[in-house]
Coordinates of C-alpha atoms in Angstrom, one line a residue:
M1 CA 43.3 37.4 141.0
K2 CA 44.0 36.4 146.1
K3 CA 46.7 34.4 146.5
I4 CA 45.0 31.4 149.1
L5 CA 48.1 32.4 151.2
S6 CA 50.7 33.6 152.0
L7 CA 53.7 31.7 152.2
A8 CA 55.1 32.6 154.9
A9 CA 51.9 32.4 156.9
T10 CA 51.5 29.0 155.0
L11 CA 55.1 27.2 156.1
S12 CA 54.5 28.3 159.4
F13 CA 51.2 27.0 159.7
V14 CA 52.1 23.6 158.2
L15 CA 55.4 23.3 160.6
S16 CA 53.3 24.2 163.7
I17 CA 51.1 21.1 163.0
S18 CA 52.8 18.7 161.4
T19 CA 55.6 15.9 163.8
P20 CA 55.6 13.1 161.3
T21 CA 60.2 12.8 160.7
E22 CA 58.1 12.0 156.9
A23 CA 55.9 14.4 156.8
I24 CA 58.0 17.1 157.2
S25 CA 60.4 15.4 155.3
Y26 CA 58.0 15.6 152.7
N27 CA 56.0 19.1 153.2
G28 CA 59.5 20.2 152.9
Q29 CA 60.7 19.5 150.2
G30 CA 57.0 20.2 148.7
W31 CA 57.2 23.9 149.9
L32 CA 60.8 24.5 149.0
A33 CA 59.8 23.8 145.3
Y34 CA 57.4 25.7 145.5
S35 CA 59.1 28.4 146.4
H36 CA 61.2 28.4 144.6
H37 CA 58.8 28.0 141.3
D38 CA 58.7 24.5 140.2
Y39 CA 55.7 24.0 140.0
Q40 CA 56.2 20.5 139.5
G41 CA 58.8 19.8 141.7
A42 CA 56.8 20.7 144.2
I43 CA 53.1 18.2 143.6
Q44 CA 56.1 15.0 143.3
A45 CA 57.3 16.2 147.1
F46 CA 53.3 16.7 147.6
T47 CA 52.3 14.2 146.6
L48 CA 54.1 11.3 148.3
D49 CA 53.8 13.0 151.1
R50 CA 50.0 12.4 151.5
A51 CA 50.8 8.6 152.8
A52 CA 52.0 10.2 155.9
D53 CA 49.5 13.7 155.7
P54 CA 46.9 13.1 153.9
Y55 CA 45.9 16.9 154.9
G56 CA 48.8 19.1 154.9
A57 CA 49.3 17.0 151.6
A58 CA 45.9 18.3 150.2
W59 CA 46.7 22.1 151.6
G60 CA 50.0 22.5 149.5
L61 CA 48.8 20.7 146.5
A62 CA 45.6 23.1 146.7
N63 CA 48.0 26.4 147.2
V64 CA 50.8 24.7 143.8
Y65 CA 47.3 24.2 141.7
E66 CA 45.9 27.3 142.4
N67 CA 49.4 29.1 141.6
S68 CA 49.0 31.9 139.0
H69 CA 51.3 30.0 136.4
L70 CA 49.5 26.4 136.8
R71 CA 46.3 27.7 138.0
A72 CA 44.2 24.7 137.5
F73 CA 41.5 25.4 140.6
A74 CA 39.4 22.2 139.6
A75 CA 42.8 19.8 140.7
A76 CA 42.8 23.0 143.5
R77 CA 39.1 23.3 144.3
S78 CA 39.1 18.9 145.1
N79 CA 42.2 19.3 147.2
L80 CA 40.2 22.0 149.1
L81 CA 37.3 20.2 149.4
L82 CA 39.0 17.0 150.9
L83 CA 40.3 19.3 153.9
L84 CA 36.4 20.0 154.1
K85 CA 37.4 16.7 157.0
S86 CA 39.3 18.6 159.1
P87 CA 38.8 20.6 162.1
L88 CA 42.4 21.6 161.5
Y89 CA 41.7 23.0 158.1
R90 CA 38.6 23.7 157.0
A91 CA 38.1 27.2 158.2
R92 CA 41.4 27.4 155.8
A93 CA 39.6 25.5 153.3
L94 CA 36.7 27.4 153.2
H95 CA 38.2 31.4 152.9
S96 CA 40.1 29.7 149.7
L97 CA 37.5 28.2 148.4
A98 CA 35.1 31.5 148.6
Q99 CA 38.1 32.8 147.2
L100 CA 38.5 30.3 144.0
P101 CA 37.5 31.0 141.1
P102 CA 35.4 28.5 139.3
D103 CA 36.6 24.9 136.5
S104 CA 35.7 27.4 133.7
A105 CA 38.5 29.0 135.0
D106 CA 40.6 27.0 134.7
P107 CA 42.5 25.9 131.1
S108 CA 43.2 22.7 131.9
F109 CA 39.6 22.0 132.6
Q110 CA 38.2 20.1 130.2
P111 CA 39.9 21.5 127.2
N112 CA 38.0 19.9 124.1
A113 CA 34.8 21.5 125.3
L114 CA 33.4 24.2 123.5
L115 CA 33.8 27.0 124.9
T116 CA 30.5 28.7 126.0
Y117 CA 30.5 32.9 127.5
S118 CA 30.5 32.1 130.9
D119 CA 33.6 30.3 129.5
A120 CA 34.9 32.8 128.3
V121 CA 34.1 35.5 130.2
A122 CA 35.3 33.4 133.1
L123 CA 38.2 32.4 131.8
A124 CA 40.0 36.0 130.8
L125 CA 38.6 37.7 134.1
S126 CA 39.7 35.8 136.7
F127 CA 43.0 37.1 135.8
R128 CA 42.2 40.4 136.8
S129 CA 41.8 42.1 139.9
L130 CA 38.6 42.4 142.1
P131 CA 37.5 44.9 143.4
A132 CA 38.2 45.4 147.6
N133 CA 35.8 42.5 149.5
E134 CA 35.5 40.9 146.5
T135 CA 35.2 37.3 146.2
P136 CA 33.7 35.1 142.6
Q137 CA 32.6 32.2 146.2
G138 CA 33.9 30.1 142.7
S139 CA 30.6 31.1 140.7
N140 CA 31.0 32.3 136.7
A141 CA 27.6 34.4 138.0
F142 CA 30.6 37.0 139.5
Y143 CA 32.3 37.0 136.6
L144 CA 29.5 38.0 133.8
A145 CA 27.9 40.4 136.6
M146 CA 31.1 41.8 136.4
A147 CA 31.2 41.7 132.7
K148 CA 27.7 43.5 131.9
A149 CA 28.8 46.2 134.5
R150 CA 32.6 47.2 132.2
G151 CA 29.9 47.1 128.7
L152 CA 31.9 43.4 128.0
Y153 CA 29.3 40.5 128.2
S154 CA 25.4 42.2 127.1
G155 CA 23.5 39.2 128.1
T156 CA 20.8 37.9 125.7
A157 CA 23.0 35.5 124.3
N158 CA 22.5 32.0 126.6
P159 CA 25.6 32.1 129.3
N160 CA 25.7 28.4 128.5
A161 CA 25.4 28.9 124.9
A162 CA 28.7 28.0 123.1
A163 CA 29.7 31.2 122.1
P164 CA 30.6 31.6 118.2
R165 CA 33.9 33.4 117.1
L166 CA 32.6 36.8 116.3
F167 CA 31.9 37.4 119.9
L168 CA 35.7 36.0 121.2
A169 CA 36.7 38.9 118.8
Q170 CA 35.0 41.8 120.4
F171 CA 35.1 39.8 123.8
L172 CA 39.1 40.7 123.0
S173 CA 39.1 43.8 121.5
K174 CA 37.2 45.2 125.2
L175 CA 38.4 43.0 127.4
Y176 CA 42.3 44.1 126.4
G177 CA 41.8 47.4 125.3
I178 CA 42.6 47.1 121.7
D179 CA 41.9 49.7 119.2
V180 CA 41.5 47.7 115.4
Y181 CA 41.2 51.0 113.7
S182 CA 45.2 51.3 113.9
Y183 CA 46.8 47.6 113.0
L184 CA 47.8 47.1 109.2
R185 CA 45.5 44.2 108.1
P186 CA 46.1 41.9 105.1
F187 CA 41.6 41.4 103.8
S188 CA 42.4 38.2 102.4
L189 CA 39.6 35.8 105.3
S190 CA 37.0 34.6 102.1
D191 CA 34.3 34.4 104.8
I192 CA 34.1 38.1 106.3
Q193 CA 33.8 39.7 103.7
T194 CA 29.8 40.2 104.0
L195 CA 30.2 41.6 107.6
P196 CA 30.4 45.1 108.8
A197 CA 33.9 46.6 108.1
Q198 CA 34.2 47.8 111.4
Q199 CA 33.4 44.0 112.0
Q200 CA 36.3 43.2 109.5
M201 CA 38.8 45.5 110.9
L202 CA 38.7 43.9 114.5
I203 CA 39.0 40.3 112.8
Q204 CA 41.6 41.3 111.2
S205 CA 43.1 43.0 113.9
M206 CA 43.0 40.0 115.8
L207 CA 44.6 37.9 113.3
G208 CA 47.7 40.4 112.9
T209 CA 48.2 40.2 117.3
G210 CA 48.4 36.3 117.1
L211 CA 46.0 36.6 119.7
M212 CA 43.2 34.3 116.8
T213 CA 43.9 32.2 113.8
A214 CA 42.5 31.7 110.1
N215 CA 42.5 28.1 108.9
G216 CA 42.3 27.7 104.8
G217 CA 42.0 31.5 104.6
Q218 CA 38.7 31.7 106.7
F219 CA 37.7 32.6 109.9
H220 CA 34.4 30.8 110.5
P221 CA 33.3 34.3 112.1
F222 CA 30.0 32.2 113.9
G223 CA 31.8 29.4 114.1
F224 CA 33.1 27.5 117.6
E225 CA 36.4 27.2 119.3
T226 CA 37.9 25.1 122.4
R227 CA 38.2 26.2 125.6
A228 CA 41.9 25.2 125.6
A229 CA 42.2 27.2 121.8
F230 CA 40.6 30.4 124.2
A231 CA 42.9 29.7 127.1
V232 CA 46.3 30.3 124.6
S233 CA 44.4 33.7 123.7
I234 CA 44.3 34.6 127.0
A235 CA 47.6 33.8 127.4
K236 CA 48.8 35.5 124.5
A237 CA 47.3 38.7 125.3
N238 CA 48.1 39.0 128.5
A239 CA 51.7 38.3 127.3
L240 CA 51.4 40.8 124.4
F241 CA 50.4 44.0 126.7
A242 CA 52.6 43.2 129.6
H243 CA 55.3 43.5 126.7
P244 CA 54.1 45.3 123.9
S245 CA 56.3 44.1 120.2
P246 CA 57.3 47.4 119.3
D247 CA 56.6 46.2 116.0
L248 CA 53.0 45.9 116.4
H249 CA 50.9 49.5 116.4
Y250 CA 48.5 50.2 118.7
V251 CA 46.4 51.9 121.5
T252 CA 44.9 51.9 124.4
P253 CA 41.7 52.1 125.3
P254 CA 40.3 52.1 122.4
L255 CA 39.1 54.0 120.4
P256 CA 35.1 54.9 119.5
P257 CA 34.3 54.6 115.4
V258 CA 35.2 58.1 113.7
T259 CA 31.7 60.5 113.8
T260 CA 33.3 63.7 113.1
P261 CA 36.2 63.8 111.1
Y262 CA 39.4 64.8 110.6
L263 CA 38.5 67.7 108.1
Y264 CA 41.6 68.7 105.8
M265 CA 41.3 71.6 102.5
F266 CA 43.2 72.8 100.0
S267 CA 43.5 76.2 99.6
A268 CA 43.5 76.0 95.2
G269 CA 41.2 76.5 93.0
P270 CA 40.2 78.8 90.0
E271 CA 38.5 81.4 93.3
T272 CA 39.5 84.6 94.3
N273 CA 41.1 84.5 97.4
A274 CA 38.9 87.1 98.5
Q275 CA 36.5 84.3 97.6
K276 CA 38.3 81.3 99.2
S277 CA 39.3 83.8 102.6
A278 CA 35.6 84.2 103.0
D279 CA 34.8 80.2 102.8
V280 CA 36.8 79.5 105.4
A281 CA 36.0 82.6 107.4
L282 CA 32.3 80.6 107.5
H283 CA 34.2 76.8 107.7
S284 CA 35.7 76.3 111.6
Q285 CA 34.6 72.5 111.8
V286 CA 37.9 72.0 108.8
N287 CA 40.4 71.4 111.1
A288 CA 43.7 72.7 108.6
Y289 CA 44.1 74.2 105.6
G290 CA 46.8 73.3 103.0
I291 CA 48.1 76.2 101.7
V292 CA 48.9 76.0 98.0
G293 CA 50.9 78.2 96.3
Y294 CA 53.0 80.0 99.1
P295 CA 55.9 82.9 98.4
F296 CA 58.1 80.3 97.6
I297 CA 60.4 82.5 95.2
S298 CA 62.4 84.3 98.0
L299 CA 62.1 81.9 100.9
F300 CA 64.1 79.1 99.2
P301 CA 67.2 80.6 98.2
K302 CA 69.7 77.8 99.2
G303 CA 67.4 74.3 97.9
A304 CA 64.7 74.7 95.4
A305 CA 64.3 78.6 93.9
V306 CA 67.2 77.1 92.6
T307 CA 66.9 74.1 91.5
R308 CA 64.0 74.8 89.5
Q309 CA 65.1 78.4 88.1
A310 CA 66.6 75.7 85.9
I311 CA 63.5 73.1 85.4
D312 CA 60.8 75.7 84.7
Q313 CA 63.1 79.5 84.9
T314 CA 60.6 80.3 88.2
H315 CA 61.6 80.2 91.9
D316 CA 58.4 78.3 93.1
L317 CA 58.9 75.2 94.9
L318 CA 55.2 74.7 94.5
T319 CA 52.5 77.2 92.5
P320 CA 49.6 75.1 90.2
F321 CA 48.0 78.3 90.9
S322 CA 49.5 81.8 91.0
A323 CA 49.8 83.2 95.0
G324 CA 48.7 86.1 93.6
S325 CA 47.1 89.2 95.7
G326 CA 45.1 88.1 99.0
L327 CA 47.8 85.1 99.7
A328 CA 48.5 86.6 102.6
N329 CA 44.9 88.1 103.7
L330 CA 44.4 83.7 103.3
A331 CA 46.9 83.5 105.4
Q332 CA 46.2 85.6 107.9
T333 CA 42.5 84.1 107.9
I334 CA 43.7 80.4 108.1
G335 CA 45.9 81.8 110.9
S336 CA 47.1 78.2 112.8
R337 CA 45.0 75.5 110.7
G338 CA 47.8 76.4 108.2
F339 CA 49.7 73.4 106.8
M340 CA 52.7 74.5 104.0
V341 CA 51.6 72.7 101.3
I342 CA 55.6 71.8 98.4
G343 CA 56.0 69.7 95.8
N344 CA 57.2 69.2 92.5
Y345 CA 54.0 70.9 90.5
N346 CA 55.9 72.9 87.0
S347 CA 53.6 76.1 87.0
V348 CA 54.5 76.1 82.8
T349 CA 53.4 72.8 81.3
N350 CA 51.6 72.3 84.0
Q351 CA 52.3 69.3 85.9
S352 CA 54.8 67.2 88.6
D353 CA 57.8 67.3 87.0
T354 CA 59.4 64.1 88.0
A355 CA 62.6 65.6 87.0
F356 CA 62.5 68.2 89.9
A357 CA 62.1 65.5 91.9
T358 CA 65.1 63.1 91.1
Q359 CA 66.8 66.2 90.6
L360 CA 65.9 67.3 94.1
L361 CA 66.4 63.7 95.4
S362 CA 70.1 63.1 94.4
D363 CA 71.5 65.5 96.2
K364 CA 71.7 65.7 100.2
H365 CA 72.9 68.7 100.8
R366 CA 69.5 70.6 99.2
E367 CA 66.7 68.2 100.5
L368 CA 68.4 69.0 103.9
A369 CA 68.6 73.4 102.8
V370 CA 64.6 72.8 102.0
A371 CA 63.3 71.0 104.4
S372 CA 65.5 72.8 107.4
E373 CA 63.9 76.3 105.6
A374 CA 60.3 74.8 105.3
V375 CA 60.1 73.8 109.0
Q376 CA 61.7 77.8 109.4
I377 CA 59.6 79.6 107.7
A378 CA 56.0 77.4 108.9
T379 CA 57.6 78.4 112.2
R380 CA 58.0 81.5 111.4
E381 CA 54.2 82.1 109.7
H382 CA 53.2 79.7 113.1
L383 CA 51.4 76.9 110.8
S384 CA 50.5 73.7 112.1
G385 CA 52.8 71.5 109.4
I386 CA 54.2 71.3 106.4
T387 CA 51.9 68.5 103.4
L388 CA 54.4 67.5 100.4
D389 CA 53.1 66.9 97.3
F390 CA 55.3 65.5 95.1
E391 CA 53.5 63.8 92.2
N392 CA 54.9 61.5 89.0
I393 CA 58.1 60.8 91.6
A394 CA 60.1 58.0 89.1
S395 CA 60.3 54.5 90.6
T396 CA 63.9 54.8 90.6
D397 CA 63.8 57.4 93.2
T398 CA 61.6 55.5 95.5
S399 CA 63.8 54.4 98.7
A400 CA 65.2 57.9 98.0
Y401 CA 62.5 59.6 98.7
S402 CA 61.0 57.9 101.8
Q403 CA 64.5 59.2 103.6
F404 CA 63.5 61.9 102.6
V405 CA 60.2 62.1 104.0
A406 CA 62.1 60.5 107.0
L407 CA 64.3 63.9 106.7
F408 CA 61.3 66.4 106.8
A409 CA 59.9 64.2 109.5
Q410 CA 63.0 64.8 111.9
K411 CA 62.7 68.1 111.5
A412 CA 59.0 69.2 112.0
H413 CA 58.7 67.3 114.8
A414 CA 61.7 68.8 116.1
V415 CA 60.0 71.7 116.5
H416 CA 56.4 70.2 116.8
L417 CA 54.7 70.2 113.3
K418 CA 52.7 68.2 111.9
L419 CA 53.8 66.2 108.6
M420 CA 51.4 64.7 106.4
V421 CA 52.6 63.2 103.1
C422 CA 50.4 62.6 99.6
V423 CA 50.7 59.4 97.7
P424 CA 48.7 58.9 94.7
E425 CA 45.8 56.1 94.4
K426 CA 46.7 52.5 93.9
A427 CA 44.6 49.1 94.4
S428 CA 47.7 46.8 94.7
A429 CA 51.6 47.0 95.1
L430 CA 52.5 49.1 92.0
Q431 CA 55.7 49.6 91.8
D432 CA 55.8 54.0 91.6
G433 CA 57.7 55.0 92.9
Y434 CA 56.1 55.3 96.7
N435 CA 57.1 52.8 98.9
W436 CA 53.3 53.3 101.5
Q437 CA 55.0 51.0 104.5
A438 CA 57.0 53.8 104.8
I439 CA 56.3 57.3 104.4
A440 CA 53.5 55.9 106.5
K441 CA 56.4 55.0 109.1
S442 CA 57.6 58.9 109.6
A443 CA 54.0 60.9 108.8
D444 CA 51.2 62.1 110.7
M445 CA 49.2 61.8 107.9
V446 CA 49.0 60.6 104.8
M447 CA 46.0 61.1 102.1
L448 CA 45.7 59.1 100.0
I449 CA 45.0 61.4 96.1
T450 CA 41.5 60.0 95.2
Y451 CA 40.0 62.0 93.3
D452 CA 40.8 63.4 89.1
E453 CA 40.1 59.8 88.2
H454 CA 38.2 61.5 84.6
N455 CA 40.2 64.7 84.2
P456 CA 41.3 67.3 81.6
N457 CA 43.9 64.8 79.7
T458 CA 41.1 61.8 79.7
K459 CA 37.4 61.8 78.1
P460 CA 34.7 62.0 80.3
G461 CA 33.8 59.8 84.0
A462 CA 33.6 60.8 87.6
V463 CA 35.9 62.5 88.9
E464 CA 35.4 60.9 92.1
D465 CA 34.5 56.5 91.7
A466 CA 33.1 56.0 95.6
T467 CA 33.4 51.8 95.0
Y468 CA 37.3 52.7 93.3
D469 CA 38.1 55.1 96.2
D470 CA 37.1 51.5 98.2
W471 CA 39.3 49.2 97.0
V472 CA 42.3 51.7 98.3
I473 CA 41.3 51.8 101.3
K474 CA 41.5 48.1 102.0
Y475 CA 44.9 48.1 100.2
A476 CA 46.6 51.2 102.1
L477 CA 45.3 49.1 105.7
T478 CA 47.9 46.4 105.0
Q479 CA 50.9 48.6 104.6
M480 CA 49.7 51.5 106.5
P481 CA 47.0 51.5 110.7
A482 CA 44.1 53.5 108.9
N483 CA 44.1 56.3 112.0
K484 CA 47.2 58.3 109.5
I485 CA 44.8 57.7 106.1
L486 CA 43.1 60.8 105.3
L487 CA 40.9 59.7 102.0
G488 CA 41.0 62.5 99.6
M489 CA 37.9 63.8 98.6
A490 CA 36.3 65.7 95.3
D491 CA 34.7 68.9 95.5
Y492 CA 34.2 70.1 91.7
G493 CA 33.8 68.4 88.6
Y494 CA 34.2 68.7 85.0
D495 CA 32.3 70.0 81.9
W496 CA 34.1 68.1 78.4
S497 CA 33.6 69.5 75.4
A498 CA 34.9 69.6 72.0
N499 CA 36.8 72.9 73.2
G500 CA 38.2 70.2 75.9
A501 CA 37.5 70.7 80.0
T502 CA 37.1 73.5 82.2
E503 CA 36.6 72.8 86.3
I504 CA 32.6 73.4 87.3
S505 CA 32.4 73.5 91.2
M506 CA 29.7 72.0 93.3
P507 CA 27.2 74.8 92.2
Q508 CA 27.7 75.3 89.0
G509 CA 27.4 71.9 89.0
N510 CA 23.6 72.4 90.7
A511 CA 22.6 75.3 88.2
L512 CA 23.1 73.8 84.9
A513 CA 21.4 70.5 86.5
H514 CA 18.3 72.5 87.6
T515 CA 18.4 74.3 84.2
Y516 CA 19.4 71.3 81.0
G517 CA 18.4 67.8 84.4
Y518 CA 20.6 65.2 85.2
H519 CA 20.9 61.8 86.4
I520 CA 23.1 59.8 88.8
D521 CA 25.7 57.3 87.5
A522 CA 25.1 54.4 90.1
R523 CA 28.4 53.2 90.8
S524 CA 30.2 56.6 91.3
Q525 CA 27.1 58.1 92.8
N526 CA 28.5 60.6 90.4
R527 CA 25.6 63.8 88.6
V528 CA 25.9 63.8 84.9
I529 CA 23.9 66.0 83.5
S530 CA 24.2 66.1 78.7
Y531 CA 23.9 69.6 77.4
S532 CA 24.5 71.6 74.2
S533 CA 25.2 75.2 74.3
Q534 CA 26.3 77.3 70.4
G535 CA 25.9 74.2 69.2
V536 CA 28.7 72.8 71.3
Q537 CA 27.9 69.2 73.3
H538 CA 29.1 69.6 76.7
T539 CA 29.1 65.9 79.3
V540 CA 29.2 67.3 82.3
W541 CA 30.7 64.3 86.3
Y542 CA 30.3 66.3 89.7
P543 CA 29.9 64.9 92.7
S544 CA 26.9 64.3 94.5
D545 CA 25.7 64.9 98.1
A546 CA 25.5 61.4 97.2
T547 CA 28.7 61.0 96.7
V548 CA 30.4 62.6 99.1
T549 CA 27.9 61.3 102.0
T550 CA 29.3 57.7 100.6
I551 CA 32.8 57.9 101.2
A552 CA 32.5 59.6 104.4
S553 CA 30.8 56.1 105.5
Y554 CA 34.0 55.3 104.9
V555 CA 36.6 57.5 107.6
R556 CA 33.7 55.8 109.9
D557 CA 33.5 51.7 108.9
Y558 CA 36.8 51.9 108.0
G559 CA 38.7 54.7 111.2
L560 CA 39.8 56.4 109.4
K561 CA 41.9 60.0 110.1
G562 CA 39.2 62.2 108.5
L563 CA 39.1 64.0 104.4
A564 CA 41.5 65.9 102.8
I565 CA 39.6 67.9 100.0
W566 CA 40.5 69.7 97.2
H567 CA 39.5 72.2 97.4
V568 CA 38.0 75.5 99.5
G569 CA 35.0 77.3 97.3
A570 CA 34.5 75.1 95.3
E571 CA 32.0 73.3 97.2
D572 CA 27.8 73.7 97.7
A573 CA 25.8 74.6 101.0
G574 CA 25.1 70.1 101.5
F575 CA 28.6 69.5 101.2
Y576 CA 28.9 69.7 105.5
Q577 CA 26.3 67.9 106.1
A578 CA 26.4 65.8 103.0
I579 CA 30.1 64.4 105.5
T580 CA 28.0 64.5 108.1
R581 CA 25.7 62.7 107.7
G582 CA 28.2 59.6 105.9
A583 CA 30.5 59.6 109.4
T584 CA 27.8 59.5 112.0
G585 CA 25.7 57.3 110.0
A586 CA 22.6 58.4 109.3
G587 CA 22.2 58.6 105.6
T588 CA 24.9 56.4 104.4
A589 CA 23.9 55.0 100.4
A590 CA 24.6 51.0 99.9
G591 CA 26.2 48.6 97.5
F592 CA 29.5 49.8 97.9
R593 CA 31.5 47.7 99.5
G594 CA 33.9 46.2 96.2

């Protein structure tokens, strides 16, 4: 916003035209106070000057009221209009009136009136620098045109109608470049649950930054605000984004909704490494592969290998499936998209080993050795990063594990490697071994393990439940920024029988469905098959394309980083198309919002 007149020029002008001794004294006091940012003192002095020099006093008051600290444009306008009667001041007053924002941009003007669309636009944009040779001419129309040109206001609503709070939240988000996907959110407001996910997150971002408020657990998205309340929001926004708090996560400019999610896929699975290599070669759209079964036998002599040998007589830091032949070829095919996956899987018991994790986390020297060696190997092998998949961490090791993650992050980031950390799903603050907030502060990506909900150790059921995923995401968003989250996705299922359960791929499930028929489970959208073979009854559950599409839609709706898929080689021909449909909104299944 342009100044009415520079202080030096104004002082020179005033002294050249003021003659009475008393007028010079009050004028001088007023301009001196103004120069020292004592605006109330300046107003008092110029007011006392009215009797002796009404036009000189009006000129001084117009400058004080228009000042960016007071922004009392209505009061400034009344003084400038008075000056139109003075031949000496008329030209200056006309010039100043052309540059003066409208009264609607004055926070003190009609403070208790309901805020209109045009008021909101003028009040906010009056703080912004104007293009050369453009002046507001005291009109809301100038700012409305400016807002339309910048995509801040569509113009479809009546500009003189009261603006609902949802519009104000959207307007502030666009104007200040707030990334609505990177703020933590409580999801506790009762009156926004029926809104689309992006709008819920936008409202929560406004609350998280303190730009808007909620009362009694309600936001009132279609209610209205007073001019005074919105002026407070603008003042907070200007202060926040001029001096951002280190505790607030934000990105400027705002990120668009995720339509091409980051895809991470684990290399584990019963398929041969040759089959996996062929699958990797076909899918360039996968951004990263977690190399599970990395040959750690000789690569960790100082740190983990000694520990593991004492527990399960293996040297492997993590081998859910043995390295086997062809791993080197698989790693070569993956190339720089590779992430080294390490964790606490016990290859004898086929379970994540709580005791091993406790033993590792109790020795700082061993922790440092493991982190240092892993980073050295990942660098030598030209990998993109490291994935920590330590599961079943004891609740007594929560703090130690968070520190271990921080140590790994420090080592990895020093050589430009990414760090991803896997955490088990939860929809509330359970007392387990994982402090999601602390882990997210260190990690570049946090994977939510939202699959294997039913497995060989449970009764038949959905491997991944889209409804429960939604609850997990909402809790995760209270603990970490959305744009760090990878949502787990299963591309496999299980065939249960009296003889146990066997993992099946999506193509294997499709073949069984073709032979025996199937039905869709309404909640999870999984395909369910019942059949009998050699007198043994079987029950099969595996994800359908609709499951995949719905889960991918959460990435778009909540602005998540992307998907972490278990595992390579188990997907069917329509798998990636189903992800695309969900990510773009082209075919999202409905009815999964918890």
